[in-house]
XYZ file of C-alpha atoms in Angstrom:
181
model
C -11.161 -29.427 -17.572
C -8.300 -30.557 -15.128
C -9.259 -28.637 -12.330
C -7.661 -29.480 -8.982
C -11.353 -29.502 -6.877
C -9.139 -30.742 -3.547
C -8.090 -26.987 -3.379
C -10.472 -24.442 -2.544
C -9.356 -21.043 -3.638
C -8.491 -18.256 -0.109
C -10.894 -15.632 -0.174
C -8.959 -12.140 -0.158
C -8.730 -11.135 3.358
C -10.040 -7.743 2.366
C -13.437 -8.798 1.034
C -16.372 -8.892 3.410
C -20.147 -8.858 2.779
C -19.779 -5.084 2.566
C -17.422 -4.978 -0.307
C -18.964 -3.363 -3.237
C -19.622 -5.353 -6.186
C -17.131 -3.998 -8.502
C -14.276 -4.304 -5.992
C -14.671 -8.158 -6.082
C -13.260 -8.523 -9.764
C -10.143 -10.194 -8.897
C -7.743 -7.773 -11.168
C -8.928 -4.857 -9.700
C -8.810 -6.347 -6.569
C -5.101 -7.447 -7.224
C -4.488 -3.731 -8.197
C -5.680 -2.755 -5.025
C -3.878 -4.682 -3.115
C -0.358 -4.083 -4.639
C -0.995 -0.362 -4.010
C -2.204 -0.836 -0.450
C 0.475 -3.630 0.461
C 3.057 -1.741 -1.306
C 2.120 1.491 1.299
C 2.254 -0.879 4.183
C 5.579 -2.707 3.575
C 6.969 0.835 2.876
C 6.037 1.803 6.390
C 7.400 -1.450 8.140
C 10.507 -0.633 6.078
C 11.084 3.263 7.006
C 9.322 3.089 10.293
C 12.574 0.959 11.664
C 15.147 3.525 10.407
C 16.216 6.473 12.501
C 15.590 9.427 10.390
C 18.878 11.079 9.009
C 19.365 14.139 6.546
C 22.971 12.658 5.655
C 23.269 11.543 2.170
C 25.235 8.605 3.155
C 22.775 7.298 6.024
C 20.896 4.224 5.768
C 17.845 6.540 6.066
C 18.700 8.262 2.600
C 19.394 4.872 0.791
C 15.997 3.926 1.957
C 14.086 6.629 1.032
C 15.090 6.854 -2.241
C 14.259 3.338 -2.510
C 11.078 3.814 -1.400
C 10.341 7.040 -3.430
C 10.775 5.012 -6.848
C 8.544 2.479 -5.506
C 5.700 5.059 -4.585
C 6.689 6.674 -8.137
C 6.198 2.965 -9.682
C 2.832 2.864 -8.172
C 1.476 5.914 -9.166
C 2.703 6.067 -12.747
C 1.584 2.249 -13.096
C -1.731 2.121 -10.887
C -3.215 5.745 -10.456
C -3.578 6.741 -13.824
C -6.995 7.857 -15.436
C -7.089 4.274 -17.117
C -7.829 2.352 -13.508
C -9.568 5.447 -12.094
C -12.240 5.394 -14.623
C -13.120 1.937 -13.656
C -14.386 3.213 -10.853
C -17.725 5.117 -9.801
C -17.091 8.554 -8.710
C -16.982 7.668 -4.883
C -14.965 5.307 -4.920
C -12.275 7.427 -7.228
C -12.722 10.049 -4.796
C -11.076 7.732 -1.578
C -8.612 6.368 -4.611
C -7.425 10.326 -5.794
C -7.053 11.006 -1.649
C -4.788 7.469 -1.120
C -2.856 8.967 -4.459
C -2.528 12.466 -2.739
C -1.108 10.710 0.115
C 1.482 8.557 -1.926
C 2.446 11.561 -3.723
C 2.751 13.685 -0.216
C 4.956 10.757 0.856
C 6.910 10.673 -2.493
C 7.748 14.024 -2.391
C 8.686 14.244 1.157
C 10.757 10.724 0.873
C 12.538 12.474 -2.356
C 13.572 15.591 -0.934
C 14.768 14.843 2.367
C 15.655 18.388 2.653
C 15.411 20.500 5.484
C 14.802 23.698 4.138
C 11.696 22.417 2.412
C 10.099 20.439 5.160
C 8.408 21.814 7.961
C 8.176 19.136 11.473
C 9.341 15.508 11.473
C 9.472 14.300 8.066
C 9.431 10.554 9.254
C 6.510 11.110 11.090
C 4.736 12.415 7.894
C 5.986 10.030 5.777
C 4.635 7.247 7.866
C 1.414 8.997 8.326
C 0.677 9.502 4.614
C 1.580 5.557 3.711
C -0.355 4.759 6.774
C -3.493 6.808 5.298
C -2.902 5.599 2.012
C -2.965 1.839 2.999
C -6.366 2.159 5.415
C -7.925 4.421 2.996
C -7.651 1.583 0.077
C -8.084 -1.675 2.520
C -11.087 0.029 4.071
C -12.816 0.901 0.400
C -12.231 -2.908 -0.598
C -14.099 -3.759 2.739
C -16.634 -1.503 2.622
C -16.093 0.498 6.109
C -16.412 3.677 6.711
C -13.674 6.371 7.986
C -11.147 5.498 5.081
C -7.951 6.564 6.533
C -8.652 5.637 10.327
C -7.846 2.523 11.664
C -4.757 0.540 12.796
C -2.192 -0.667 10.370
C -2.271 -4.813 10.131
C 1.009 -5.786 11.765
C 3.126 -8.723 10.657
C 0.995 -11.937 11.416
C -2.073 -10.417 11.196
C -4.487 -12.762 8.917
C -5.256 -9.704 6.924
C -1.433 -9.279 6.303
C -0.868 -9.852 2.693
C 2.402 -12.103 1.218
C 3.849 -11.143 -1.759
C 4.466 -14.451 -3.903
C 7.323 -13.440 -6.382
C 6.824 -16.599 -8.186
C 3.305 -16.447 -8.894
C 3.535 -12.389 -8.959
C 0.463 -11.911 -6.627
C -0.537 -11.223 -3.344
C -1.599 -13.966 -0.851
C -3.177 -13.808 2.319
C -1.392 -15.081 5.060
C 0.831 -14.315 8.331
C 3.490 -12.539 7.504
C 7.324 -12.548 9.203
C 10.048 -9.906 9.224
C 11.587 -11.814 5.760
C 8.243 -11.095 3.987
C 9.033 -7.059 4.235
C 9.991 -5.075 0.373
C 13.070 -6.821 -0.875
C 14.150 -5.205 -4.345
C-alpha cells in the first residue's frame, strides 16, 4: 500500500460534531456540497449584475446560464434515487431546498414582467440563499436550516471547485473562483 502519510486529508468545513452520521459519507457529502455551493456561487454571480428585462442584457444571458445550471442540479441530484438515501426528516429539508432551487429556476428562466410579482432579482437571490443555507446547515447539524448569513469569498467554509479533481475543496475563495462555464 503506497500511501502518502505526510498529507492528512482536510476535513470538510461543513462537518461538525453535530453532523448526522449518514451525512459523513464522502459521496453524499460531495453531492450535497455540489448542490449547496452551486447555489452560493449563483448567488454571488447574479448579485453583482443589475437586473434587466431586456433580452440583450448581461442579466438575461447570465439568468439563462444559471437557470440551466439549476436545472442540471435538479436532474442530476434531486431525484428520488438520491433522496431515498436519507431519513424522512432530512429528506424534508432537501425537498425544501429543491423547492427553493425550482422557484429560482422558474424566475430566472421566465424573466417576464407579467409572471413575476415584485423584485425578481431579490426573489432569486433569496431562494438561492435559502437552498444553500438549508443544505449547509443540514450537514452541520444546525437548526434554523434556511437562516443565517451566507459565507463570503475568503471565509474558511467557502468551498472552491477543483476542475481537475472534479471535487469541491475547502479553502479561501477569490473572485476568480466564481462559477465558470
